[in-house]
mmCIF file of C-alpha atoms in Angstrom:
data_model
loop_
_atom_site.group_PDB
_atom_site.id
_atom_site.type_symbol
_atom_site.label_atom_id
_atom_site.label_comp_id
_atom_site.label_asym_id
_atom_site.label_seq_id
_atom_site.Cartn_x
_atom_site.Cartn_y
_atom_site.Cartn_z
ATOM 1 C CA UNK A 276 15.467 -19.711 -79.284
ATOM 2 C CA UNK A 277 17.878 -19.848 -77.521
ATOM 3 C CA UNK A 278 17.128 -20.890 -74.448
ATOM 4 C CA UNK A 279 14.875 -23.687 -76.702
ATOM 5 C CA UNK A 280 18.543 -24.843 -77.816
ATOM 6 C CA UNK A 281 19.951 -24.889 -74.974
ATOM 7 C CA UNK A 282 16.951 -26.510 -73.638
ATOM 8 C CA UNK A 283 17.634 -29.396 -76.509
ATOM 9 C CA UNK A 284 21.175 -30.041 -76.269
ATOM 10 C CA UNK A 285 21.352 -30.212 -72.526
ATOM 11 C CA UNK A 286 18.380 -32.982 -72.866
ATOM 12 C CA UNK A 287 20.020 -34.061 -75.516
ATOM 13 C CA UNK A 288 23.757 -34.537 -73.658
ATOM 14 C CA UNK A 289 21.239 -37.209 -70.796
ATOM 15 C CA UNK A 290 20.445 -39.019 -73.150
ATOM 16 C CA UNK A 291 23.119 -39.984 -74.219
ATOM 17 C CA UNK A 292 25.002 -40.461 -71.561
ATOM 18 C CA UNK A 293 21.848 -42.681 -70.481
ATOM 19 C CA UNK A 294 21.496 -44.532 -73.263
ATOM 20 C CA UNK A 295 24.229 -43.914 -76.305
ATOM 21 C CA UNK A 296 25.552 -46.976 -77.308
ATOM 22 C CA UNK A 297 29.456 -47.677 -78.282
ATOM 23 C CA UNK A 298 30.150 -47.578 -82.321
ATOM 24 C CA UNK A 299 30.634 -51.225 -83.945
ATOM 25 C CA UNK A 300 32.252 -50.334 -87.068
ATOM 26 C CA UNK A 301 32.208 -53.686 -88.466
ATOM 27 C CA UNK A 302 30.184 -54.296 -91.656
ATOM 28 C CA UNK A 303 28.866 -57.960 -91.124
ATOM 29 C CA UNK A 304 26.467 -59.529 -89.924
ATOM 30 C CA UNK A 305 25.124 -62.689 -88.439
ATOM 31 C CA UNK A 306 22.065 -64.007 -89.684
ATOM 32 C CA UNK A 307 18.666 -61.346 -89.475
ATOM 33 C CA UNK A 308 15.719 -64.210 -88.081
ATOM 34 C CA UNK A 309 13.404 -61.391 -86.040
ATOM 35 C CA UNK A 310 13.864 -57.774 -87.750
ATOM 36 C CA UNK A 311 12.582 -54.154 -86.725
ATOM 37 C CA UNK A 312 12.087 -51.234 -88.620
ATOM 38 C CA UNK A 313 11.091 -47.464 -87.587
ATOM 39 C CA UNK A 314 9.338 -45.670 -90.184
ATOM 40 C CA UNK A 315 6.899 -43.654 -88.271
ATOM 41 C CA UNK A 316 7.866 -40.240 -89.893
ATOM 42 C CA UNK A 317 7.520 -40.124 -93.357
ATOM 43 C CA UNK A 318 4.220 -39.302 -95.007
ATOM 44 C CA UNK A 319 2.744 -41.529 -97.505
ATOM 45 C CA UNK A 320 4.727 -41.550 -100.914
ATOM 46 C CA UNK A 321 8.412 -42.107 -99.466
ATOM 47 C CA UNK A 322 6.887 -45.243 -97.191
ATOM 48 C CA UNK A 323 5.724 -46.521 -101.043
ATOM 49 C CA UNK A 324 8.568 -45.091 -102.478
ATOM 50 C CA UNK A 325 10.660 -47.500 -100.276
ATOM 51 C CA UNK A 326 8.523 -50.611 -100.280
ATOM 52 C CA UNK A 327 13.146 -51.766 -101.955
ATOM 53 C CA UNK A 328 14.074 -51.666 -98.719
ATOM 54 C CA UNK A 329 11.988 -54.425 -97.837
ATOM 55 C CA UNK A 330 12.263 -56.197 -100.385
ATOM 56 C CA UNK A 331 16.555 -55.965 -99.827
ATOM 57 C CA UNK A 332 15.344 -57.625 -96.825
ATOM 58 C CA UNK A 333 12.825 -60.583 -97.686
ATOM 59 C CA UNK A 334 15.712 -61.845 -100.374
ATOM 60 C CA UNK A 335 18.675 -61.687 -98.736
ATOM 61 C CA UNK A 336 16.401 -62.859 -95.881
ATOM 62 C CA UNK A 337 14.566 -64.648 -96.626
ATOM 63 C CA UNK A 338 13.114 -66.381 -93.947
ATOM 64 C CA UNK A 339 12.596 -63.067 -91.906
ATOM 65 C CA UNK A 340 9.585 -62.320 -89.773
ATOM 66 C CA UNK A 341 9.690 -58.775 -90.347
ATOM 67 C CA UNK A 342 8.041 -56.268 -87.538
ATOM 68 C CA UNK A 343 7.333 -53.085 -88.729
ATOM 69 C CA UNK A 344 6.411 -49.171 -86.373
ATOM 70 C CA UNK A 345 4.385 -46.335 -88.661
ATOM 71 C CA UNK A 346 2.083 -44.086 -87.643
ATOM 72 C CA UNK A 347 -1.530 -43.413 -88.203
ATOM 73 C CA UNK A 348 -0.787 -41.182 -91.366
ATOM 74 C CA UNK A 349 0.568 -44.312 -92.950
ATOM 75 C CA UNK A 350 0.158 -47.317 -91.531
ATOM 76 C CA UNK A 351 -2.474 -47.771 -94.137
ATOM 77 C CA UNK A 352 0.053 -48.379 -96.875
ATOM 78 C CA UNK A 353 1.494 -50.792 -95.617
ATOM 79 C CA UNK A 354 -1.216 -53.598 -94.222
ATOM 80 C CA UNK A 355 -1.375 -56.474 -96.531
ATOM 81 C CA UNK A 356 2.080 -56.371 -97.536
ATOM 82 C CA UNK A 357 4.055 -59.125 -98.863
ATOM 83 C CA UNK A 358 7.052 -58.179 -97.381
ATOM 84 C CA UNK A 359 5.826 -57.178 -93.831
ATOM 85 C CA UNK A 360 5.266 -59.284 -90.977
ATOM 86 C CA UNK A 361 3.666 -57.386 -88.564
ATOM 87 C CA UNK A 362 2.312 -53.785 -88.086
ATOM 88 C CA UNK A 363 2.157 -51.802 -85.025
ATOM 89 C CA UNK A 364 0.555 -47.863 -85.179
ATOM 90 C CA UNK A 365 2.616 -45.570 -84.001
ATOM 91 C CA UNK A 366 1.117 -42.739 -81.596
ATOM 92 C CA UNK A 367 2.117 -40.816 -79.216
ATOM 93 C CA UNK A 368 -0.478 -38.868 -77.876
ATOM 94 C CA UNK A 369 -2.098 -43.130 -77.041
ATOM 95 C CA UNK A 370 1.174 -43.842 -74.760
ATOM 96 C CA UNK A 371 -0.988 -42.257 -71.815
ATOM 97 C CA UNK A 372 -3.177 -45.052 -72.315
ATOM 98 C CA UNK A 373 -1.332 -48.019 -70.466
ATOM 99 C CA UNK A 374 -2.996 -50.968 -72.305
ATOM 100 C CA UNK A 375 -1.406 -48.446 -75.686
ATOM 101 C CA UNK A 376 1.113 -48.081 -74.444
ATOM 102 C CA UNK A 377 2.098 -52.029 -71.940
ATOM 103 C CA UNK A 378 1.172 -53.070 -75.843
ATOM 104 C CA UNK A 379 4.094 -50.567 -77.418
ATOM 105 C CA UNK A 380 5.965 -52.070 -74.611
ATOM 106 C CA UNK A 381 5.815 -55.827 -76.006
ATOM 107 C CA UNK A 382 6.766 -54.500 -78.859
ATOM 108 C CA UNK A 383 9.879 -53.032 -78.117
ATOM 109 C CA UNK A 384 10.652 -56.109 -76.087
ATOM 110 C CA UNK A 385 10.633 -58.659 -78.260
ATOM 111 C CA UNK A 386 14.273 -59.925 -79.200
ATOM 112 C CA UNK A 387 15.369 -58.565 -82.781
ATOM 113 C CA UNK A 388 18.692 -59.335 -84.198
ATOM 114 C CA UNK A 389 18.488 -55.894 -86.350
ATOM 115 C CA UNK A 390 16.395 -52.481 -85.828
ATOM 116 C CA UNK A 391 16.235 -50.112 -88.887
ATOM 117 C CA UNK A 392 15.367 -47.468 -89.058
ATOM 118 C CA UNK A 393 15.799 -45.511 -92.692
ATOM 119 C CA UNK A 394 15.764 -41.710 -93.555
ATOM 120 C CA UNK A 395 14.925 -40.591 -97.101
ATOM 121 C CA UNK A 396 14.132 -36.397 -95.973
ATOM 122 C CA UNK A 397 14.380 -35.496 -93.113
ATOM 123 C CA UNK A 398 16.274 -37.856 -89.817
ATOM 124 C CA UNK A 399 13.565 -38.036 -86.977
ATOM 125 C CA UNK A 400 14.870 -38.128 -82.730
ATOM 126 C CA UNK A 401 11.260 -39.577 -82.314
ATOM 127 C CA UNK A 402 12.331 -43.011 -84.091
ATOM 128 C CA UNK A 403 16.309 -43.223 -83.153
ATOM 129 C CA UNK A 404 14.907 -43.015 -79.787
ATOM 130 C CA UNK A 405 12.099 -46.060 -80.283
ATOM 131 C CA UNK A 406 15.334 -47.958 -82.305
ATOM 132 C CA UNK A 407 17.390 -48.074 -78.914
ATOM 133 C CA UNK A 408 15.029 -48.126 -76.569
ATOM 134 C CA UNK A 409 14.004 -52.150 -79.120
ATOM 135 C CA UNK A 410 15.557 -54.452 -77.100
ATOM 136 C CA UNK A 411 17.951 -55.308 -79.993
ATOM 137 C CA UNK A 412 21.032 -57.301 -81.224
ATOM 138 C CA UNK A 413 22.157 -54.900 -83.872
ATOM 139 C CA UNK A 414 20.675 -50.886 -83.966
ATOM 140 C CA UNK A 415 21.481 -49.943 -87.356
ATOM 141 C CA UNK A 416 20.511 -45.501 -89.038
ATOM 142 C CA UNK A 417 22.222 -43.001 -90.172
ATOM 143 C CA UNK A 418 24.997 -40.806 -89.145
ATOM 144 C CA UNK A 419 24.192 -37.839 -90.972
ATOM 145 C CA UNK A 420 22.037 -37.049 -93.585
ATOM 146 C CA UNK A 421 22.803 -34.515 -96.658
ATOM 147 C CA UNK A 422 26.317 -33.694 -94.413
ATOM 148 C CA UNK A 423 24.182 -32.468 -91.724
ATOM 149 C CA UNK A 424 25.738 -35.340 -88.333
ATOM 150 C CA UNK A 425 22.698 -36.767 -87.080
ATOM 151 C CA UNK A 426 23.217 -35.630 -83.408
ATOM 152 C CA UNK A 427 21.607 -38.275 -81.703
ATOM 153 C CA UNK A 428 23.377 -41.345 -84.109
ATOM 154 C CA UNK A 429 24.676 -41.855 -81.027
ATOM 155 C CA UNK A 430 21.858 -43.731 -80.849
ATOM 156 C CA UNK A 431 23.015 -46.649 -83.026
ATOM 157 C CA UNK A 432 25.601 -49.058 -82.823
ATOM 158 C CA UNK A 433 26.489 -49.119 -86.709
ATOM 159 C CA UNK A 434 25.977 -45.565 -88.159
ATOM 160 C CA UNK A 435 25.390 -45.054 -92.149
ATOM 161 C CA UNK A 436 26.525 -41.550 -93.457
ATOM 162 C CA UNK A 437 23.018 -41.207 -96.004
ATOM 163 C CA UNK A 438 23.898 -38.572 -98.683
ATOM 164 C CA UNK A 439 21.479 -38.031 -101.634
ATOM 165 C CA UNK A 440 24.199 -34.862 -103.003
ATOM 166 C CA UNK A 441 25.995 -37.609 -104.567
ATOM 167 C CA UNK A 442 24.165 -38.701 -107.097
ATOM 168 C CA UNK A 443 21.048 -35.703 -106.973
ATOM 169 C CA UNK A 444 18.838 -37.221 -109.208
ATOM 170 C CA UNK A 445 18.386 -40.857 -107.576
ATOM 171 C CA UNK A 446 14.920 -42.728 -107.601
ATOM 172 C CA UNK A 447 14.288 -42.515 -103.653
ATOM 173 C CA UNK A 448 13.544 -46.756 -104.111
ATOM 174 C CA UNK A 449 17.429 -47.074 -104.604
ATOM 175 C CA UNK A 450 18.832 -44.487 -102.806
ATOM 176 C CA UNK A 451 17.336 -45.883 -99.140
ATOM 177 C CA UNK A 452 18.675 -48.316 -100.015
ATOM 178 C CA UNK A 453 22.106 -47.202 -98.975
ATOM 179 C CA UNK A 454 21.415 -47.610 -95.416
ATOM 180 C CA UNK A 455 21.253 -51.042 -95.595
ATOM 181 C CA UNK A 456 24.018 -51.852 -98.503
ATOM 182 C CA UNK A 457 27.010 -51.477 -96.102
ATOM 183 C CA UNK A 458 25.731 -54.625 -94.901
ATOM 184 C CA UNK A 459 25.061 -56.822 -98.108
ATOM 185 C CA UNK A 460 21.896 -55.976 -98.376
ATOM 186 C CA UNK A 461 20.277 -54.822 -102.009
ATOM 187 C CA UNK A 462 18.132 -54.792 -104.875
ATOM 188 C CA UNK A 463 17.279 -54.474 -108.124
ATOM 189 C CA UNK A 464 13.461 -53.855 -108.097
ATOM 190 C CA UNK A 465 13.026 -51.172 -107.661
ATOM 191 C CA UNK A 466 8.968 -50.977 -108.065
ATOM 192 C CA UNK A 467 6.897 -50.108 -104.784
ATOM 193 C CA UNK A 468 4.031 -52.633 -103.917
ATOM 194 C CA UNK A 469 0.554 -52.600 -102.099
ATOM 195 C CA UNK A 470 -0.875 -56.292 -102.311
ATOM 196 C CA UNK A 471 -4.803 -55.841 -101.876
ATOM 197 C CA UNK A 472 -7.115 -59.453 -101.490
ATOM 198 C CA UNK A 473 -10.416 -60.712 -102.958
ATOM 199 C CA UNK A 474 -12.124 -58.915 -101.086
ATOM 200 C CA UNK A 475 -10.126 -55.023 -102.456
ATOM 201 C CA UNK A 476 -10.491 -56.166 -105.707
ATOM 202 C CA UNK A 477 -14.901 -57.352 -105.180
ATOM 203 C CA UNK A 478 -15.335 -54.009 -104.115
ATOM 204 C CA UNK A 479 -13.349 -51.931 -107.232
ATOM 205 C CA UNK A 480 -15.618 -53.717 -109.768
ATOM 206 C CA UNK A 481 -18.972 -53.250 -107.482
ATOM 207 C CA UNK A 482 -18.126 -49.934 -108.580
ATOM 208 C CA UNK A 483 -16.821 -50.622 -112.226
ATOM 209 C CA UNK A 484 -19.824 -52.192 -112.806
ATOM 210 C CA UNK A 485 -22.365 -49.350 -112.058
ATOM 211 C CA UNK A 486 -20.110 -46.611 -113.687
ATOM 212 C CA UNK A 487 -19.098 -48.722 -116.955
ATOM 213 C CA UNK A 488 -20.043 -47.105 -119.538
ATOM 214 C CA UNK A 489 -21.930 -50.598 -122.521
ATOM 215 C CA UNK A 490 -19.769 -48.826 -125.633
ATOM 216 C CA UNK A 491 -16.774 -48.287 -123.554
ATOM 217 C CA UNK A 492 -13.117 -48.686 -124.734
ATOM 218 C CA UNK A 493 -11.002 -47.416 -122.336
ATOM 219 C CA UNK A 494 -11.402 -46.730 -118.928
ATOM 220 C CA UNK A 495 -8.946 -43.609 -117.097
ATOM 221 C CA UNK A 496 -8.992 -42.924 -114.602
ATOM 222 C CA UNK A 497 -8.484 -39.375 -112.926
ATOM 223 C CA UNK A 498 -6.297 -37.601 -109.066
ATOM 224 C CA UNK A 499 -6.984 -34.314 -109.520
ATOM 225 C CA UNK A 500 -6.259 -33.632 -106.310
ATOM 226 C CA UNK A 501 -2.795 -32.740 -103.930
ATOM 227 C CA UNK A 502 -2.558 -32.265 -100.419
ATOM 228 C CA UNK A 503 0.547 -29.611 -101.488
ATOM 229 C CA UNK A 504 -1.175 -26.798 -103.522
ATOM 230 C CA UNK A 505 1.925 -25.961 -105.660
ATOM 231 C CA UNK A 506 1.953 -30.236 -107.049
ATOM 232 C CA UNK A 507 -1.825 -29.670 -109.139
ATOM 233 C CA UNK A 508 -2.837 -28.564 -112.160
ATOM 234 C CA UNK A 509 -5.195 -26.289 -112.528
ATOM 235 C CA UNK A 510 -8.786 -28.237 -112.283
ATOM 236 C CA UNK A 511 -9.955 -26.591 -115.930
ATOM 237 C CA UNK A 512 -7.055 -28.463 -117.867
ATOM 238 C CA UNK A 513 -8.327 -31.381 -116.119
ATOM 239 C CA UNK A 514 -11.178 -30.466 -117.779
ATOM 240 C CA UNK A 515 -10.637 -29.832 -121.063
ATOM 241 C CA UNK A 516 -8.567 -33.028 -120.802
ATOM 242 C CA UNK A 517 -11.037 -35.255 -120.085
ATOM 243 C CA UNK A 518 -13.377 -33.387 -122.647
ATOM 244 C CA UNK A 519 -10.799 -34.238 -125.832
ATOM 245 C CA UNK A 520 -10.139 -37.400 -124.016
ATOM 246 C CA UNK A 521 -13.689 -38.793 -124.612
ATOM 247 C CA UNK A 522 -14.448 -36.973 -127.805
ATOM 248 C CA UNK A 523 -11.797 -38.529 -129.158
ATOM 249 C CA UNK A 524 -11.704 -41.977 -127.579
ATOM 250 C CA UNK A 525 -15.374 -43.634 -125.951
ATOM 251 C CA UNK A 526 -14.164 -44.232 -122.706
ATOM 252 C CA UNK A 527 -15.818 -44.761 -119.329
ATOM 253 C CA UNK A 528 -13.797 -42.147 -116.535
ATOM 254 C CA UNK A 529 -13.644 -42.454 -113.234
ATOM 255 C CA UNK A 530 -11.991 -39.375 -110.315
ATOM 256 C CA UNK A 531 -10.247 -40.706 -107.050
ATOM 257 C CA UNK A 532 -9.661 -38.807 -103.823
ATOM 258 C CA UNK A 533 -10.687 -38.563 -100.492
ATOM 259 C CA UNK A 534 -13.209 -35.448 -98.425
ATOM 260 C CA UNK A 535 -9.894 -33.213 -98.108
ATOM 261 C CA UNK A 536 -10.548 -32.979 -102.440
ATOM 262 C CA UNK A 537 -13.905 -32.000 -102.141
ATOM 263 C CA UNK A 538 -13.576 -28.828 -102.994
ATOM 264 C CA UNK A 539 -10.932 -30.142 -106.362
ATOM 265 C CA UNK A 540 -13.993 -33.162 -107.012
ATOM 266 C CA UNK A 541 -16.879 -31.177 -106.890
ATOM 267 C CA UNK A 542 -15.356 -27.643 -109.280
ATOM 268 C CA UNK A 543 -14.416 -30.489 -111.739
ATOM 269 C CA UNK A 544 -18.198 -32.682 -111.605
ATOM 270 C CA UNK A 545 -19.505 -29.363 -112.065
ATOM 271 C CA UNK A 546 -17.520 -28.100 -114.420
ATOM 272 C CA UNK A 547 -17.786 -31.119 -116.727
ATOM 273 C CA UNK A 548 -19.900 -32.690 -119.558
ATOM 274 C CA UNK A 549 -17.873 -35.657 -119.155
ATOM 275 C CA UNK A 550 -20.058 -37.892 -116.394
ATOM 276 C CA UNK A 551 -17.149 -38.499 -113.474
ATOM 277 C CA UNK A 552 -18.316 -41.023 -110.962
ATOM 278 C CA UNK A 553 -15.911 -40.664 -107.348
ATOM 279 C CA UNK A 554 -13.732 -43.298 -105.948
ATOM 280 C CA UNK A 555 -13.621 -41.233 -102.613
ATOM 281 C CA UNK A 556 -12.774 -42.045 -99.411
ATOM 282 C CA UNK A 557 -11.532 -45.365 -100.121
ATOM 283 C CA UNK A 558 -8.803 -47.588 -98.283
ATOM 284 C CA UNK A 559 -5.765 -47.653 -100.207
ATOM 285 C CA UNK A 560 -5.451 -51.044 -101.388
ATOM 286 C CA UNK A 561 -9.255 -50.613 -102.172
ATOM 287 C CA UNK A 562 -8.009 -48.503 -104.655
ATOM 288 C CA UNK A 563 -5.295 -50.034 -106.315
ATOM 289 C CA UNK A 564 -6.943 -52.937 -107.186
ATOM 290 C CA UNK A 565 -9.670 -50.835 -108.768
ATOM 291 C CA UNK A 566 -6.763 -48.675 -110.330
ATOM 292 C CA UNK A 567 -5.878 -52.362 -111.375
ATOM 293 C CA UNK A 568 -9.276 -51.788 -113.525
ATOM 294 C CA UNK A 569 -7.988 -49.074 -115.371
ATOM 295 C CA UNK A 570 -6.463 -48.475 -118.974
ATOM 296 C CA UNK A 571 -5.255 -45.309 -118.426
ATOM 297 C CA UNK A 572 -4.307 -43.250 -114.705
ATOM 298 C CA UNK A 573 -3.648 -39.369 -114.915
ATOM 299 C CA UNK A 574 -2.280 -38.080 -111.774
ATOM 300 C CA UNK A 575 -1.017 -34.709 -110.106
ATOM 301 C CA UNK A 576 2.306 -36.163 -107.573
ATOM 302 C CA UNK A 577 1.063 -36.530 -104.309
ATOM 303 C CA UNK A 578 0.721 -39.967 -102.477
ATOM 304 C CA UNK A 579 -2.325 -41.404 -104.660
ATOM 305 C CA UNK A 580 0.610 -41.394 -107.775
ATOM 306 C CA UNK A 581 3.094 -44.482 -106.119
ATOM 307 C CA UNK A 582 -0.485 -46.444 -105.697
ATOM 308 C CA UNK A 583 -1.019 -46.646 -108.579
ATOM 309 C CA UNK A 584 2.663 -46.753 -108.822
ATOM 310 C CA UNK A 585 2.287 -49.955 -107.333
ATOM 311 C CA UNK A 586 0.142 -51.632 -110.279
ATOM 312 C CA UNK A 587 0.806 -52.178 -113.666
ATOM 313 C CA UNK A 588 -1.559 -49.786 -115.402
ATOM 314 C CA UNK A 589 0.004 -47.289 -117.637
ATOM 315 C CA UNK A 590 -0.132 -43.732 -115.662
ATOM 316 C CA UNK A 591 1.307 -40.390 -115.966
ATOM 317 C CA UNK A 592 2.566 -38.837 -113.486
ATOM 318 C CA UNK A 593 1.897 -34.332 -113.382
ATOM 319 C CA UNK A 594 5.537 -32.353 -112.068
ATOM 320 C CA UNK A 595 5.903 -29.423 -110.713
ATOM 321 C CA UNK A 596 8.777 -28.402 -108.702
ATOM 322 C CA UNK A 597 9.385 -32.553 -106.951
ATOM 323 C CA UNK A 598 12.004 -34.226 -109.028
ATOM 324 C CA UNK A 599 10.541 -37.072 -110.561
ATOM 325 C CA UNK A 600 14.217 -38.791 -111.608
ATOM 326 C CA UNK A 601 13.688 -38.925 -107.073
ATOM 327 C CA UNK A 602 9.935 -39.502 -106.920
ATOM 328 C CA UNK A 603 7.799 -40.848 -110.001
ATOM 329 C CA UNK A 604 7.550 -44.353 -110.143
ATOM 330 C CA UNK A 605 9.038 -47.018 -111.779
ATOM 331 C CA UNK A 606 8.430 -49.659 -114.266
ATOM 332 C CA UNK A 607 8.067 -49.362 -118.606
ATOM 333 C CA UNK A 608 4.567 -48.003 -119.151
ATOM 334 C CA UNK A 609 5.522 -45.316 -116.366
ATOM 335 C CA UNK A 610 5.391 -41.689 -117.511
ATOM 336 C CA UNK A 611 5.966 -38.610 -115.709
ATOM 337 C CA UNK A 612 5.980 -35.251 -117.643
ATOM 338 C CA UNK A 613 7.946 -32.149 -115.805
ATOM 339 C CA UNK A 614 9.032 -28.055 -117.591
ATOM 340 C CA UNK A 615 9.256 -26.390 -114.372
ATOM 341 C CA UNK A 616 8.490 -25.770 -110.372
ATOM 342 C CA UNK A 617 5.175 -24.778 -111.752
ATOM 343 C CA UNK A 618 3.104 -27.142 -112.966
ATOM 344 C CA UNK A 619 0.861 -25.194 -114.862
ATOM 345 C CA UNK A 620 3.777 -24.568 -118.003
ATOM 346 C CA UNK A 621 2.517 -28.037 -119.009
ATOM 347 C CA UNK A 622 -0.012 -28.029 -121.180
ATOM 348 C CA UNK A 623 -3.849 -30.283 -121.818
ATOM 349 C CA UNK A 624 -2.024 -30.985 -124.860
ATOM 350 C CA UNK A 625 1.507 -32.251 -123.270
ATOM 351 C CA UNK A 626 -0.764 -34.997 -121.079
ATOM 352 C CA UNK A 627 -2.508 -35.494 -124.627
ATOM 353 C CA UNK A 628 0.010 -37.300 -126.683
ATOM 354 C CA UNK A 629 1.284 -39.559 -124.165
ATOM 355 C CA UNK A 630 -2.605 -40.559 -123.153
ATOM 356 C CA UNK A 631 -2.783 -40.644 -126.783
ATOM 357 C CA UNK A 632 -0.510 -43.214 -127.775
ATOM 358 C CA UNK A 633 -1.095 -45.530 -124.871
ATOM 359 C CA UNK A 634 -5.167 -46.031 -125.569
ATOM 360 C CA UNK A 635 -4.744 -46.591 -129.637
ATOM 361 C CA UNK A 636 -2.001 -49.435 -127.996
ATOM 362 C CA UNK A 637 -3.968 -50.244 -125.451
ATOM 363 C CA UNK A 638 -6.635 -50.839 -128.338
ATOM 364 C CA UNK A 639 -4.969 -51.600 -130.471
ATOM 365 C CA UNK A 640 -3.452 -54.913 -128.184
ATOM 366 C CA UNK A 641 -7.168 -56.237 -127.159
ATOM 367 C CA UNK A 642 -6.148 -54.405 -123.614
ATOM 368 C CA UNK A 643 -9.274 -52.959 -123.221
#
């Protein structure tokens, strides 16, 4: 470990010597026409929850061209986003490929008025280095995160301290704007957004035409999986919830998921007396399109929660150890439940009571 730290510190000193940018304390920015955002170091949920940053930039500079560098794990969340003009997928393993490397360098060497490196829960040296190598007039990134100094802050000329501890219950969509607020860039719209088109909607409608019951009053979707085990409500509770909803209302159900959720999906399907068709391995925009057609969506705290959060569909998000005030979708019909760090402290009745009120309101208002 000592040797590793020694070489890491030595490398940082060399990089600083070669690539340090003089700090500029001004909060004035010239007109931004071409903008680069480096966001390759976050998961899908972080990315979607932070769409407010892109919205704020577009509100301030409506005619700007925004290019963004994302990872192969999260890029699909912004494929058709109306705030983004160009998207490049960063993949370290492809840097040895001359064709890929030339494409990457072409993106970096374009002239930008500013490059931004947003952060939520971690700082990425790789993202900071990409920003430094970009041909940008101004480089804006984190000076520190929650009191911990960014060891590579010298790669930015505008260095911003980001501190969740000041407002621990602030939403990530609000918090992420702290990077740009010093420059007069802000928004009061914290909702996330996934833009889907007619092709996505056609895929969703075809699926519904195959599963919709003739006498159904409400369409309910559920996402029963989650990447983190501690974020998964008991599968038996989902089975019980589906049963009681089906007993009291005329419902058509569907489950969302991917091959990574096969174990959970198979268990619920095999142990439920209700027919549960699965909308599996679909593009993010296609998932958003389907959820937008539902009357209610119930989900664990996971990436699909944020996809559903981009729609106007009433939603119940189930939380365990994560702070929902930071991460729950924003909106008038977006509800969350959390009792403790143990997600299974939440009962079937807890979820059903909220679902019942939503369904009764939908039926009463004819939103079928």
